[in-house]
C-alpha positions as a printed Julia matrix, in Angstrom:
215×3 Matrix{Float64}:
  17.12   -2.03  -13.94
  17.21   -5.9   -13.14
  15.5    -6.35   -9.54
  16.34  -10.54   -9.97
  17.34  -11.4    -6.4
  16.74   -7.93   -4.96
  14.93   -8.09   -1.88
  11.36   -6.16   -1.58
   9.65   -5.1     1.27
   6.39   -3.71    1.66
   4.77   -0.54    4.13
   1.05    0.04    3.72
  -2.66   -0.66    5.11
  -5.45   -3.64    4.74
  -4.73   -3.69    1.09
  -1.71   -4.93    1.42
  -2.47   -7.61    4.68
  -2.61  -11.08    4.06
  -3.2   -14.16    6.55
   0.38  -15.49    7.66
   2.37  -13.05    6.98
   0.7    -9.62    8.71
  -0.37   -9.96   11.96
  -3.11  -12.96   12.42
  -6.04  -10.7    14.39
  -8.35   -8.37   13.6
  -5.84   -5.63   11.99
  -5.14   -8.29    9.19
  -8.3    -7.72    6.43
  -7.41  -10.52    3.94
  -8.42  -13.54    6.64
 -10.14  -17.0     5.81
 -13.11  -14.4     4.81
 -11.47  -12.3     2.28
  -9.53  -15.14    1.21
 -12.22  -16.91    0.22
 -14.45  -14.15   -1.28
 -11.91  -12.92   -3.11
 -10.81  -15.91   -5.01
  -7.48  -16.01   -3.55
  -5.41  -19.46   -3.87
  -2.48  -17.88   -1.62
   0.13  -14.63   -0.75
   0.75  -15.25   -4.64
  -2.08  -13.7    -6.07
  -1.85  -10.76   -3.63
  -0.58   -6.99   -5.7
   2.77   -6.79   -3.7
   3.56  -10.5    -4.15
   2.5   -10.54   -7.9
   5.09   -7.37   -8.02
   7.9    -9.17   -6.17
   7.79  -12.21   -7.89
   7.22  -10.15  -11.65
  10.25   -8.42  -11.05
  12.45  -11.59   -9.67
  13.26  -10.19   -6.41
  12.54  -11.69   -3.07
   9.56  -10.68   -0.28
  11.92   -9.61    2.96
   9.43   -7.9     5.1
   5.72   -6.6     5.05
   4.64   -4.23    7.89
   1.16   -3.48    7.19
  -2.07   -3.63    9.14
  -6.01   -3.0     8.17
  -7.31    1.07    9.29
  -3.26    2.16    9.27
  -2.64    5.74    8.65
   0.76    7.42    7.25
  -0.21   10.2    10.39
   0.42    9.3    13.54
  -2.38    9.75   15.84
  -5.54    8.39   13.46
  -6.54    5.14   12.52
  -5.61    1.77   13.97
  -2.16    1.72   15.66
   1.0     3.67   14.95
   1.15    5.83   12.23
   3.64    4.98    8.87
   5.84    7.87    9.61
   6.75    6.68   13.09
  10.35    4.84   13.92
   8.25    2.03   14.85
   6.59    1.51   11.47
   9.72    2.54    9.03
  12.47    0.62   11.25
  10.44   -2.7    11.04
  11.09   -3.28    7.28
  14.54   -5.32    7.25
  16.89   -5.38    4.96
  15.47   -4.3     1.89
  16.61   -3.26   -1.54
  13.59   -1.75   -2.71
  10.49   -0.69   -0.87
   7.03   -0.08   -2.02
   4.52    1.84   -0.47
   0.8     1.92   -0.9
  -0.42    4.19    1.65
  -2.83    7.16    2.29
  -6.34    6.42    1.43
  -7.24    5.78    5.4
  -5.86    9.43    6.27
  -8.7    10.97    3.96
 -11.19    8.28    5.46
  -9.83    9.17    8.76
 -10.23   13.09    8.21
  -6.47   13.54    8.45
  -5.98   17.15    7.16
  -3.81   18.01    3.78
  -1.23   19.75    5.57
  -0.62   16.86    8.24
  -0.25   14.39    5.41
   2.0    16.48    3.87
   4.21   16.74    7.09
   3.16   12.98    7.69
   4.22   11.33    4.29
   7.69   13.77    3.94
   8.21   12.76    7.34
   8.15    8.61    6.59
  10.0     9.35    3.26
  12.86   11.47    5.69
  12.83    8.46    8.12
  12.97    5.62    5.62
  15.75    6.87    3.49
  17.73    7.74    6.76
  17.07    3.93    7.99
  17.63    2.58    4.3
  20.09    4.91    2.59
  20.52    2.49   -0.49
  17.23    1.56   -0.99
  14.34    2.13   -3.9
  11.73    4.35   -2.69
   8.2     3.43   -4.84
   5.06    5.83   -3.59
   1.66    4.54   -5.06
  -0.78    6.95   -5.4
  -4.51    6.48   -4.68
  -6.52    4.74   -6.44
 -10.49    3.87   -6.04
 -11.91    0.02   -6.57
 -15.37   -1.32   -7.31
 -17.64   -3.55   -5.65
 -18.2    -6.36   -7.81
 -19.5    -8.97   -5.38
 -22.91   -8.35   -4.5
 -23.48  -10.63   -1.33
 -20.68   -8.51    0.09
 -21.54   -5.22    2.01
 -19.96   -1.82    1.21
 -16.9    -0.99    3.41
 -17.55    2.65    3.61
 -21.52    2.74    3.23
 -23.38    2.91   -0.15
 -20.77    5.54   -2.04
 -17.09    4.47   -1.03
 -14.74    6.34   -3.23
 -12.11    7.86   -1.41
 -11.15   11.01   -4.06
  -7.59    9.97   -5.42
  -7.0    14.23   -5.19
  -5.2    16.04   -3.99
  -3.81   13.58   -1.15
  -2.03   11.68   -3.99
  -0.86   15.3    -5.06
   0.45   15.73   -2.41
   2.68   11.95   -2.74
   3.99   12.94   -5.94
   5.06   16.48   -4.35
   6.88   14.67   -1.23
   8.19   11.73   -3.14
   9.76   14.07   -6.09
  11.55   16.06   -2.6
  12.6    12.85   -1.17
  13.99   11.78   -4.79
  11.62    8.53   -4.35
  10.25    6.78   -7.36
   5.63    7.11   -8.24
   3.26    4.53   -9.31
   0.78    6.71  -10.66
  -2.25    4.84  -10.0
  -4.54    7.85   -9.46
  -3.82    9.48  -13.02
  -3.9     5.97  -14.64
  -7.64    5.7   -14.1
  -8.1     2.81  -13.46
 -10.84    1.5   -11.56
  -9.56   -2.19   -9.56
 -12.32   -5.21   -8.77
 -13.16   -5.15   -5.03
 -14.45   -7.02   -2.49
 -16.57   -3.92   -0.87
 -15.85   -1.45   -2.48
 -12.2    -1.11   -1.12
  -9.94   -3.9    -1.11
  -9.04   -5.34   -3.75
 -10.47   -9.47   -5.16
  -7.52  -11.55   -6.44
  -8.57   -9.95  -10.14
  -8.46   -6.37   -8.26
  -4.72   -7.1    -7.27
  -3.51   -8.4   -10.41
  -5.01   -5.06  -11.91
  -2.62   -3.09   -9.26
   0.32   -5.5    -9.54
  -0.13   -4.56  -13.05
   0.44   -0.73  -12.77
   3.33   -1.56  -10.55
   4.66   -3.45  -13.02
   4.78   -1.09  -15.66
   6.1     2.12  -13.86
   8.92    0.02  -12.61
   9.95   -1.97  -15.81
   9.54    1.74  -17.38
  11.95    3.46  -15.08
């Protein structure tokens, strides 16, 4: 399919923040800080960006914020499934999501997700009716700056399974489209642990990449 011109928006959590264009406070993780640890020269090198502009389309909107759940209820602010967070992405032709991995650090339990990420699927395609659904399943990074602290203490992974189980389950029901970053296994440069360096990104925005061009 040729996505040149289409226009991409973006749902998901810190990893997919960035100075300027998410909120400017403490909700956005990829500040001066991150910028600069990371070895980021701009919103270029972030993975949704490096996705947008890979497949020619053009960034509409990005509604994501640092410690966001998919459930309402946990974490930082509204939950992804909420009218709130699924009526906030524009216009879009296609939109990607990269959610779920603060709902198991957040001790959001299977079944809720379930209900949580079927519910934002339901609400999204009823908002969008024309638009490209892409779910990205979970996928774990690794600390490769060592004057940087862990985010999540000394062992970080957040197990991809079976929370990105259940995202192929709801996204096959919702007839949405799966990055399968959890089965590639891959393991992404990060800052702490968790979010992704520049290098981490453009190892995402690669696996993007190919499960779209491959479609």
């Amino acid at each position: 399919m040729d996505y040149t011109g289409k226009k991409i928006s973006v749902l998901g959590d810190s990893v997919s923040t960035f100075k300027g264009i998410t909120k400017d406070d403490p909700n956005t993780f990829y500040g001066n800080h991150a910028i600069e640890v990371g070895g980021f020269s701009g919103v270029e090198d972030t993975w949704w960006m490096r996705v947008i502009n890979g497949l020619g389309g053009v960034f509409e909107r990005d509604n994501a914020f640092s410690g966001s759940c998919v459930t309402d209820g946990y974490g930082l602010g509204r939950g992804m499934c909420t009218h709130e967070r699924t009526g906030a992405l524009g216009d879009p032709d296609v939109i990607l999501i990269f959610a779920g991995a603060n709902d198991i650090g957040f001790g959001v339990p299977e079944d809720t997700f379930r209900r949580s990420y079927a519910l934002m699927l339901d609400r999204l395609r009823e908002k969008y009716p024309a638009a490209e659904l892409w779910c990205g399943t979970i996928v774990n990074g690794v600390k490769v700056l060592d004057d940087e602290p862990y985010f999540m203490g000394e062992d970080p992974a957040t197990p991809p399974e079976p929370f990105s189980s259940i995202i192929r389950e709801c996204a096959a029901a919702a007839g949405a489209n799966v990055v399968d970053m959890a089965a590639s296994g891959v393991l992404y440069d990060a800052i702490d642990g968790c979010h992704p360096t520049a290098g981490g990104m453009a190892q995402l925005a690669g696996l993007w990449l190919e499960a779209i061009r491959s479609r």
